[in-house]
PDB file of C-alpha atoms and ligand atoms in Angstrom:
ATOM      1  CA  UNK P   1       0.000   0.000   0.000  1.00 87.00           C
ATOM      2  CA  UNK P   2       1.245   3.513  -0.813  1.00 93.00           C
ATOM      3  CA  UNK P   3       2.159   5.767   2.125  1.00 94.00           C
ATOM      4  CA  UNK P   4      -0.645   8.243   1.355  1.00 96.00           C
ATOM      5  CA  UNK P   5      -3.192   5.432   1.278  1.00 96.00           C
ATOM      6  CA  UNK P   6      -1.913   4.113   4.605  1.00 96.00           C
ATOM      7  CA  UNK P   7      -2.261   7.608   6.117  1.00 97.00           C
ATOM      8  CA  UNK P   8      -5.857   7.872   4.869  1.00 97.00           C
ATOM      9  CA  UNK P   9      -6.682   4.541   6.501  1.00 97.00           C
ATOM     10  CA  UNK P  10      -4.960   5.627   9.710  1.00 97.00           C
ATOM     11  CA  UNK P  11      -6.963   8.875   9.766  1.00 98.00           C
ATOM     12  CA  UNK P  12     -10.197   6.912   9.462  1.00 97.00           C
ATOM     13  CA  UNK P  13      -9.133   4.481  12.221  1.00 97.00           C
ATOM     14  CA  UNK P  14      -8.150   7.351  14.543  1.00 97.00           C
ATOM     15  CA  UNK P  15     -11.370   9.343  14.001  1.00 97.00           C
ATOM     16  CA  UNK P  16     -13.344   6.315  15.095  1.00 95.00           C
ATOM     17  CA  UNK P  17     -11.150   5.550  18.095  1.00 93.00           C
ATOM     18  CA  UNK P  18     -11.300   9.051  19.556  1.00 94.00           C
ATOM     19  CA  UNK P  19     -14.982   9.672  18.911  1.00 93.00           C
ATOM     20  CA  UNK P  20     -15.958   9.357  22.607  1.00 87.00           C
ATOM     21  CA  UNK P  21     -13.084  11.464  23.948  1.00 90.00           C
ATOM     22  CA  UNK P  22     -13.498  15.017  25.312  1.00 90.00           C
ATOM     23  CA  UNK P  23     -13.159  17.799  22.746  1.00 94.00           C
ATOM     24  CA  UNK P  24      -9.681  18.636  24.045  1.00 94.00           C
ATOM     25  CA  UNK P  25      -8.643  15.256  22.626  1.00 94.00           C
ATOM     26  CA  UNK P  26     -10.637  15.571  19.420  1.00 96.00           C
ATOM     27  CA  UNK P  27      -9.559  15.336  15.794  1.00 97.00           C
ATOM     28  CA  UNK P  28      -8.192  18.903  15.940  1.00 98.00           C
ATOM     29  CA  UNK P  29      -5.901  17.981  18.823  1.00 98.00           C
ATOM     30  CA  UNK P  30      -4.603  15.145  16.664  1.00 98.00           C
ATOM     31  CA  UNK P  31      -4.146  17.530  13.711  1.00 98.00           C
ATOM     32  CA  UNK P  32      -2.343  20.134  15.835  1.00 98.00           C
ATOM     33  CA  UNK P  33      -0.018  17.481  17.269  1.00 98.00           C
ATOM     34  CA  UNK P  34       0.630  16.175  13.772  1.00 98.00           C
ATOM     35  CA  UNK P  35       1.535  19.666  12.476  1.00 98.00           C
ATOM     36  CA  UNK P  36       3.693  20.430  15.512  1.00 98.00           C
ATOM     37  CA  UNK P  37       5.476  17.088  15.167  1.00 98.00           C
ATOM     38  CA  UNK P  38       6.050  17.679  11.453  1.00 98.00           C
ATOM     39  CA  UNK P  39       7.421  21.143  12.231  1.00 98.00           C
ATOM     40  CA  UNK P  40       9.788  19.894  14.954  1.00 98.00           C
ATOM     41  CA  UNK P  41      11.010  17.088  12.736  1.00 98.00           C
ATOM     42  CA  UNK P  42      11.493  19.449   9.833  1.00 98.00           C
ATOM     43  CA  UNK P  43      13.714  21.643  11.995  1.00 98.00           C
ATOM     44  CA  UNK P  44      15.614  18.810  13.646  1.00 97.00           C
ATOM     45  CA  UNK P  45      15.703  16.279  10.814  1.00 97.00           C
ATOM     46  CA  UNK P  46      15.489  13.371  13.210  1.00 97.00           C
ATOM     47  CA  UNK P  47      13.047  10.980  11.588  1.00 97.00           C
ATOM     48  CA  UNK P  48      11.347   9.916   8.400  1.00 97.00           C
ATOM     49  CA  UNK P  49       8.320  12.281   7.953  1.00 97.00           C
ATOM     50  CA  UNK P  50       5.922   9.413   7.177  1.00 97.00           C
ATOM     51  CA  UNK P  51       6.710   7.738  10.502  1.00 97.00           C
ATOM     52  CA  UNK P  52       6.190  10.994  12.384  1.00 98.00           C
ATOM     53  CA  UNK P  53       2.782  11.427  10.744  1.00 98.00           C
ATOM     54  CA  UNK P  54       1.834   7.874  11.595  1.00 97.00           C
ATOM     55  CA  UNK P  55       2.844   8.110  15.255  1.00 98.00           C
ATOM     56  CA  UNK P  56       1.301  11.587  15.708  1.00 98.00           C
ATOM     57  CA  UNK P  57      -1.983  10.415  14.214  1.00 98.00           C
ATOM     58  CA  UNK P  58      -2.137   7.319  16.391  1.00 97.00           C
ATOM     59  CA  UNK P  59      -0.730   8.765  19.627  1.00 97.00           C
ATOM     60  CA  UNK P  60      -4.040   9.006  21.544  1.00 95.00           C
ATOM     61  CA  UNK P  61      -5.925   6.118  20.023  1.00 94.00           C
ATOM     62  CA  UNK P  62      -5.570   3.741  22.989  1.00 91.00           C
ATOM     63  CA  UNK P  63      -6.237   6.133  25.890  1.00 84.00           C
ATOM     64  CA  UNK P  64      -7.815   4.157  28.727  1.00 77.00           C
ATOM     65  CA  UNK P  65      -8.845   7.451  30.369  1.00 81.00           C
ATOM     66  CA  UNK P  66     -11.623   7.596  27.815  1.00 79.00           C
ATOM     67  CA  UNK P  67     -12.122   4.021  26.687  1.00 73.00           C
ATOM     68  CA  UNK P  68     -12.396   2.834  30.313  1.00 76.00           C
ATOM     69  CA  UNK P  69     -11.030  -0.350  28.845  1.00 74.00           C
ATOM     70  CA  UNK P  70      -7.959  -2.423  29.655  1.00 76.00           C
ATOM     71  CA  UNK P  71      -5.246  -0.371  27.885  1.00 73.00           C
ATOM     72  CA  UNK P  72      -3.748  -3.626  26.591  1.00 80.00           C
ATOM     73  CA  UNK P  73      -6.830  -4.074  24.391  1.00 87.00           C
ATOM     74  CA  UNK P  74      -6.366  -0.611  22.886  1.00 90.00           C
ATOM     75  CA  UNK P  75      -2.759  -1.295  21.969  1.00 93.00           C
ATOM     76  CA  UNK P  76      -3.633  -4.729  20.623  1.00 94.00           C
ATOM     77  CA  UNK P  77      -6.185  -3.114  18.312  1.00 94.00           C
ATOM     78  CA  UNK P  78      -3.594  -0.628  17.073  1.00 96.00           C
ATOM     79  CA  UNK P  79      -1.172  -3.523  16.446  1.00 96.00           C
ATOM     80  CA  UNK P  80      -3.815  -5.487  14.547  1.00 97.00           C
ATOM     81  CA  UNK P  81      -4.709  -2.419  12.526  1.00 97.00           C
ATOM     82  CA  UNK P  82      -1.074  -1.704  11.603  1.00 97.00           C
ATOM     83  CA  UNK P  83      -0.703  -5.328  10.560  1.00 97.00           C
ATOM     84  CA  UNK P  84      -3.788  -5.049   8.346  1.00 96.00           C
ATOM     85  CA  UNK P  85      -2.362  -2.008   6.532  1.00 96.00           C
ATOM     86  CA  UNK P  86       0.986  -3.717   5.986  1.00 95.00           C
ATOM     87  CA  UNK P  87       2.870  -1.832   8.703  1.00 96.00           C
ATOM     88  CA  UNK P  88       3.421  -4.746  11.101  1.00 96.00           C
ATOM     89  CA  UNK P  89       7.166  -4.104  11.236  1.00 96.00           C
ATOM     90  CA  UNK P  90       6.536  -0.629  12.721  1.00 96.00           C
ATOM     91  CA  UNK P  91       3.933  -1.794  15.171  1.00 96.00           C
ATOM     92  CA  UNK P  92       6.071  -2.231  18.308  1.00 96.00           C
ATOM     93  CA  UNK P  93       7.913   1.033  17.733  1.00 96.00           C
ATOM     94  CA  UNK P  94       4.669   2.926  17.420  1.00 96.00           C
ATOM     95  CA  UNK P  95       2.879   1.329  20.354  1.00 95.00           C
ATOM     96  CA  UNK P  96       5.995   1.738  22.546  1.00 95.00           C
ATOM     97  CA  UNK P  97       6.064   5.448  21.645  1.00 96.00           C
ATOM     98  CA  UNK P  98       2.315   5.742  22.366  1.00 95.00           C
ATOM     99  CA  UNK P  99       2.787   4.139  25.790  1.00 94.00           C
ATOM    100  CA  UNK P 100       5.803   6.309  26.657  1.00 95.00           C
ATOM    101  CA  UNK P 101       4.225   9.618  25.585  1.00 92.00           C
ATOM    102  CA  UNK P 102       1.892   9.715  28.566  1.00 80.00           C
ATOM    103  CA  UNK P 103       2.936  12.024  31.400  1.00 67.00           C
ATOM    104  CA  UNK P 104       1.219   9.897  33.999  1.00 70.00           C
ATOM    105  CA  UNK P 105       2.604   6.528  32.974  1.00 73.00           C
ATOM    106  CA  UNK P 106       5.606   5.648  35.110  1.00 78.00           C
ATOM    107  CA  UNK P 107       6.499   2.459  33.268  1.00 87.00           C
ATOM    108  CA  UNK P 108       8.750   2.753  30.242  1.00 89.00           C
ATOM    109  CA  UNK P 109       8.625   0.650  27.100  1.00 91.00           C
ATOM    110  CA  UNK P 110      11.334  -0.187  24.530  1.00 91.00           C
ATOM    111  CA  UNK P 111      13.757   2.501  23.429  1.00 92.00           C
ATOM    112  CA  UNK P 112      13.051   5.696  25.384  1.00 93.00           C
ATOM    113  CA  UNK P 113      15.506   7.620  23.194  1.00 95.00           C
ATOM    114  CA  UNK P 114      13.625   6.809  19.982  1.00 96.00           C
ATOM    115  CA  UNK P 115      13.371  10.121  18.034  1.00 97.00           C
ATOM    116  CA  UNK P 116       9.820   9.171  17.061  1.00 97.00           C
ATOM    117  CA  UNK P 117       8.833   9.280  20.721  1.00 97.00           C
ATOM    118  CA  UNK P 118      10.819  12.448  21.467  1.00 97.00           C
ATOM    119  CA  UNK P 119       9.189  14.385  18.619  1.00 98.00           C
ATOM    120  CA  UNK P 120       5.571  13.330  19.148  1.00 98.00           C
ATOM    121  CA  UNK P 121       5.887  13.702  22.926  1.00 97.00           C
ATOM    122  CA  UNK P 122       7.117  17.288  22.496  1.00 98.00           C
ATOM    123  CA  UNK P 123       4.278  18.047  20.089  1.00 98.00           C
ATOM    124  CA  UNK P 124       1.690  16.595  22.490  1.00 98.00           C
ATOM    125  CA  UNK P 125       3.186  18.561  25.405  1.00 98.00           C
ATOM    126  CA  UNK P 126       3.144  21.820  23.438  1.00 98.00           C
ATOM    127  CA  UNK P 127      -0.586  21.350  22.826  1.00 98.00           C
ATOM    128  CA  UNK P 128      -1.084  20.965  26.607  1.00 98.00           C
ATOM    129  CA  UNK P 129       0.366  24.420  27.389  1.00 98.00           C
ATOM    130  CA  UNK P 130      -0.173  27.978  26.106  1.00 98.00           C
ATOM    131  CA  UNK P 131      -3.644  29.344  25.342  1.00 98.00           C
ATOM    132  CA  UNK P 132      -4.743  26.058  23.811  1.00 98.00           C
ATOM    133  CA  UNK P 133      -3.436  24.235  26.875  1.00 98.00           C
ATOM    134  CA  UNK P 134      -5.587  26.436  29.125  1.00 98.00           C
ATOM    135  CA  UNK P 135      -8.636  25.821  26.936  1.00 98.00           C
ATOM    136  CA  UNK P 136      -8.017  22.079  26.891  1.00 98.00           C
ATOM    137  CA  UNK P 137      -7.468  21.840  30.638  1.00 98.00           C
ATOM    138  CA  UNK P 138     -10.765  23.564  31.456  1.00 98.00           C
ATOM    139  CA  UNK P 139     -12.533  21.597  28.787  1.00 97.00           C
ATOM    140  CA  UNK P 140     -11.339  18.344  30.362  1.00 96.00           C
ATOM    141  CA  UNK P 141     -12.238  19.655  33.831  1.00 97.00           C
ATOM    142  CA  UNK P 142     -15.734  20.483  32.557  1.00 97.00           C
ATOM    143  CA  UNK P 143     -16.041  17.094  30.892  1.00 95.00           C
ATOM    144  CA  UNK P 144     -15.364  15.511  34.324  1.00 95.00           C
ATOM    145  CA  UNK P 145     -17.328  18.235  36.157  1.00 97.00           C
ATOM    146  CA  UNK P 146     -14.224  18.988  38.245  1.00 97.00           C
ATOM    147  CA  UNK P 147     -13.925  22.179  40.275  1.00 97.00           C
ATOM    148  CA  UNK P 148     -12.312  25.134  38.545  1.00 98.00           C
ATOM    149  CA  UNK P 149     -10.459  25.986  41.750  1.00 96.00           C
ATOM    150  CA  UNK P 150     -11.114  25.860  45.456  1.00 94.00           C
ATOM    151  CA  UNK P 151      -9.460  27.997  48.129  1.00 88.00           C
ATOM    152  CA  UNK P 152      -9.749  24.981  50.412  1.00 86.00           C
ATOM    153  CA  UNK P 153      -6.610  22.897  49.972  1.00 87.00           C
ATOM    154  CA  UNK P 154      -8.258  19.492  50.252  1.00 91.00           C
ATOM    155  CA  UNK P 155     -10.942  20.375  47.687  1.00 92.00           C
ATOM    156  CA  UNK P 156      -8.459  22.033  45.397  1.00 94.00           C
ATOM    157  CA  UNK P 157      -6.626  18.734  44.850  1.00 94.00           C
ATOM    158  CA  UNK P 158      -9.384  17.852  42.398  1.00 94.00           C
ATOM    159  CA  UNK P 159      -9.510  21.194  40.596  1.00 98.00           C
ATOM    160  CA  UNK P 160      -8.363  22.132  37.125  1.00 98.00           C
ATOM    161  CA  UNK P 161      -6.165  24.917  38.529  1.00 98.00           C
ATOM    162  CA  UNK P 162      -4.379  22.219  40.534  1.00 97.00           C
ATOM    163  CA  UNK P 163      -3.686  20.362  37.295  1.00 98.00           C
ATOM    164  CA  UNK P 164      -1.578  23.337  36.214  1.00 98.00           C
ATOM    165  CA  UNK P 165       0.697  22.834  39.231  1.00 97.00           C
ATOM    166  CA  UNK P 166       0.720  19.048  39.050  1.00 96.00           C
ATOM    167  CA  UNK P 167       1.421  18.817  35.352  1.00 96.00           C
ATOM    168  CA  UNK P 168       1.148  21.758  32.968  1.00 98.00           C
ATOM    169  CA  UNK P 169       3.763  23.996  34.608  1.00 98.00           C
ATOM    170  CA  UNK P 170       6.246  21.098  34.680  1.00 97.00           C
ATOM    171  CA  UNK P 171       6.114  20.389  30.957  1.00 97.00           C
ATOM    172  CA  UNK P 172       8.481  23.178  29.846  1.00 98.00           C
ATOM    173  CA  UNK P 173      11.424  21.563  31.626  1.00 98.00           C
ATOM    174  CA  UNK P 174      10.492  18.119  30.299  1.00 97.00           C
ATOM    175  CA  UNK P 175      10.781  18.973  26.601  1.00 98.00           C
ATOM    176  CA  UNK P 176      13.089  16.713  24.586  1.00 97.00           C
ATOM    177  CA  UNK P 177      14.140  18.577  21.434  1.00 98.00           C
ATOM    178  CA  UNK P 178      15.729  22.053  21.166  1.00 98.00           C
ATOM    179  CA  UNK P 179      12.874  23.181  18.906  1.00 98.00           C
ATOM    180  CA  UNK P 180      10.339  21.929  21.442  1.00 98.00           C
ATOM    181  CA  UNK P 181      12.172  23.620  24.319  1.00 98.00           C
ATOM    182  CA  UNK P 182      12.233  26.909  22.430  1.00 98.00           C
ATOM    183  CA  UNK P 183       8.546  26.732  21.532  1.00 98.00           C
ATOM    184  CA  UNK P 184       7.559  25.823  25.090  1.00 98.00           C
ATOM    185  CA  UNK P 185       8.908  29.104  26.520  1.00 98.00           C
ATOM    186  CA  UNK P 186       6.195  31.423  25.204  1.00 98.00           C
ATOM    187  CA  UNK P 187       3.432  28.935  25.960  1.00 98.00           C
ATOM    188  CA  UNK P 188       4.721  28.425  29.512  1.00 98.00           C
ATOM    189  CA  UNK P 189       4.847  32.180  30.080  1.00 98.00           C
ATOM    190  CA  UNK P 190       1.224  32.363  29.002  1.00 98.00           C
ATOM    191  CA  UNK P 191       0.274  29.807  31.696  1.00 98.00           C
ATOM    192  CA  UNK P 192       1.953  32.009  34.276  1.00 97.00           C
ATOM    193  CA  UNK P 193       0.194  35.128  33.011  1.00 97.00           C
ATOM    194  CA  UNK P 194      -3.130  33.289  33.054  1.00 98.00           C
ATOM    195  CA  UNK P 195      -2.641  32.087  36.640  1.00 97.00           C
ATOM    196  CA  UNK P 196      -1.559  35.510  37.827  1.00 95.00           C
ATOM    197  CA  UNK P 197      -4.699  37.070  36.383  1.00 95.00           C
ATOM    198  CA  UNK P 198      -6.854  34.234  37.716  1.00 95.00           C
ATOM    199  CA  UNK P 199      -5.721  34.778  41.301  1.00 92.00           C
ATOM    200  CA  UNK P 200      -5.936  38.542  40.924  1.00 90.00           C
ATOM    201  CA  UNK P 201      -9.608  38.191  40.021  1.00 90.00           C
ATOM    202  CA  UNK P 202     -10.425  35.673  42.733  1.00 87.00           C
ATOM    203  CA  UNK P 203     -12.336  37.224  45.640  1.00 71.00           C
ATOM    204  CA  UNK P 204      -9.665  38.823  47.838  1.00 66.00           C
ATOM    205  CA  UNK P 205     -11.154  37.221  50.965  1.00 64.00           C
ATOM    206  CA  UNK P 206     -10.685  33.858  49.383  1.00 58.00           C
ATOM    207  CA  UNK P 207      -7.195  34.706  48.228  1.00 57.00           C
ATOM    208  CA  UNK P 208      -6.173  35.101  51.833  1.00 62.00           C
ATOM    209  CA  UNK P 209      -7.238  31.492  52.449  1.00 62.00           C
ATOM    210  CA  UNK P 210      -5.744  30.363  49.152  1.00 59.00           C
ATOM    211  CA  UNK P 211      -2.377  31.729  50.156  1.00 61.00           C
ATOM    212  CA  UNK P 212      -2.224  29.144  52.928  1.00 60.00           C
ATOM    213  CA  UNK P 213      -2.390  26.395  50.343  1.00 58.00           C
ATOM    214  CA  UNK P 214       0.634  25.258  48.378  1.00 56.00           C
ATOM    215  CA  UNK P 215      -1.230  25.838  45.138  1.00 53.00           C
ATOM    216  CA  UNK P 216      -0.886  29.563  44.546  1.00 50.00           C
ATOM    217  CA  UNK P 217       1.707  30.694  42.058  1.00 52.00           C
ATOM    218  CA  UNK P 218       1.424  34.181  43.506  1.00 50.00           C
ATOM    219  CA  UNK P 219       2.213  32.862  46.929  1.00 48.00           C
ATOM    220  CA  UNK P 220       5.474  31.414  45.586  1.00 47.00           C
ATOM    221  CA  UNK P 221       6.304  34.638  43.858  1.00 44.00           C
ATOM    222  CA  UNK P 222       5.108  36.742  46.804  1.00 41.00           C
ATOM    223  CA  UNK P 223       3.127  38.892  44.373  1.00 39.00           C
ATOM    224  CA  UNK P 224       0.115  39.370  46.624  1.00 35.00           C
TER     225      UNK P 224
HETATM  226  P1  ADP S   1      -0.959  12.136  29.583  1.00 86.57           P
HETATM  227  O1  ADP S   1      -1.482  11.099  28.634  1.00 86.57           O
HETATM  228  O2  ADP S   1       0.299  12.810  29.140  1.00 86.57           O
HETATM  229  O3  ADP S   1      -0.935  11.692  31.026  1.00 86.57           O
HETATM  230  P2  ADP S   1      -3.451  13.259  29.545  1.00 86.57           P
HETATM  231  O4  ADP S   1      -3.992  12.581  28.310  1.00 86.57           O
HETATM  232  O5  ADP S   1      -3.867  12.778  30.907  1.00 86.57           O
HETATM  233  O6  ADP S   1      -1.908  13.318  29.472  1.00 86.57           O
HETATM  234  O7  ADP S   1      -3.771  14.767  29.459  1.00 86.57           O
HETATM  235  C1  ADP S   1      -3.815  15.421  28.271  1.00 86.57           C
HETATM  236  C2  ADP S   1      -4.555  16.700  28.480  1.00 86.57           C
HETATM  237  O8  ADP S   1      -5.833  16.462  29.056  1.00 86.57           O
HETATM  238  C3  ADP S   1      -3.899  17.629  29.457  1.00 86.57           C
HETATM  239  O9  ADP S   1      -2.889  18.368  28.895  1.00 86.57           O
HETATM  240  C4  ADP S   1      -5.051  18.474  29.898  1.00 86.57           C
HETATM  241  O10 ADP S   1      -5.371  19.406  28.907  1.00 86.57           O
HETATM  242  C5  ADP S   1      -6.129  17.462  29.980  1.00 86.57           C
HETATM  243  N1  ADP S   1      -6.217  16.881  31.323  1.00 86.57           N
HETATM  244  C6  ADP S   1      -5.901  15.637  31.732  1.00 86.57           C
HETATM  245  N2  ADP S   1      -6.155  15.474  33.052  1.00 86.57           N
HETATM  246  C7  ADP S   1      -6.651  16.658  33.474  1.00 86.57           C
HETATM  247  C8  ADP S   1      -7.144  17.162  34.732  1.00 86.57           C
HETATM  248  N3  ADP S   1      -7.174  16.406  35.825  1.00 86.57           N
HETATM  249  N4  ADP S   1      -7.583  18.434  34.770  1.00 86.57           N
HETATM  250  C9  ADP S   1      -7.576  19.211  33.657  1.00 86.57           C
HETATM  251  N5  ADP S   1      -7.148  18.801  32.473  1.00 86.57           N
HETATM  252  C10 ADP S   1      -6.686  17.553  32.371  1.00 86.57           C
HETATM  253 NI1   NI S   2      -2.493  13.871  22.830  1.00 86.57          NI
END
């Protein structure tokens, strides 16, 4: 099968797989990650463009957060699909990269220095920060009906603002490629600007309570 035909089949497979996900993990997330990955690879010349497209397209298609399924099943389906489109030899590399991309997964699979992984992981992380990152975080929080923020520390653990401190603000220093690192700077700064404004707008009486929690960026910076 020609590469373009394989990509068309992959697109169709992915659209179906992600159809129940939140709209922060929709087709446009996949397209943005694909473009970002292509851009990074173009700059760094690390990998064959076709492989980058393939991995970027497939990167979220076995996410147990949404399928509620045993993740092994998701990866098995990707493997079977790749076999069916004549890409069986790439299957392990792609599923290893998919497994390793996740921020939350502690376990590592195969070659963790594979450029395919490094590129797509950077692209996925870039889409989690900046203005789009903010939009996606609150979209996911809304999808789960999580709190936006709570000035009460215990409650705040489950808020979307807390997700910024637990994950989003850490991503800048976790970037792999020089292009990714460079691009992360502006997006990271935007997260900081957003949080500063957020806490500025929060009822001042609540801010006093919030300052006792470890979650306030302003508290760290002593801005308020
Ligand atoms: P990973 O697979 O790297 O662990 P996820 O798929 O869990 O990452 O997260 C991808 C995106 O989903 C995040 O960047 C964020 O936008 C959103 N997200 C995930 N968990 C949360 C959460 N608890 N609160 C807000 N957004 C979240
Ligand atoms: Ni993703």
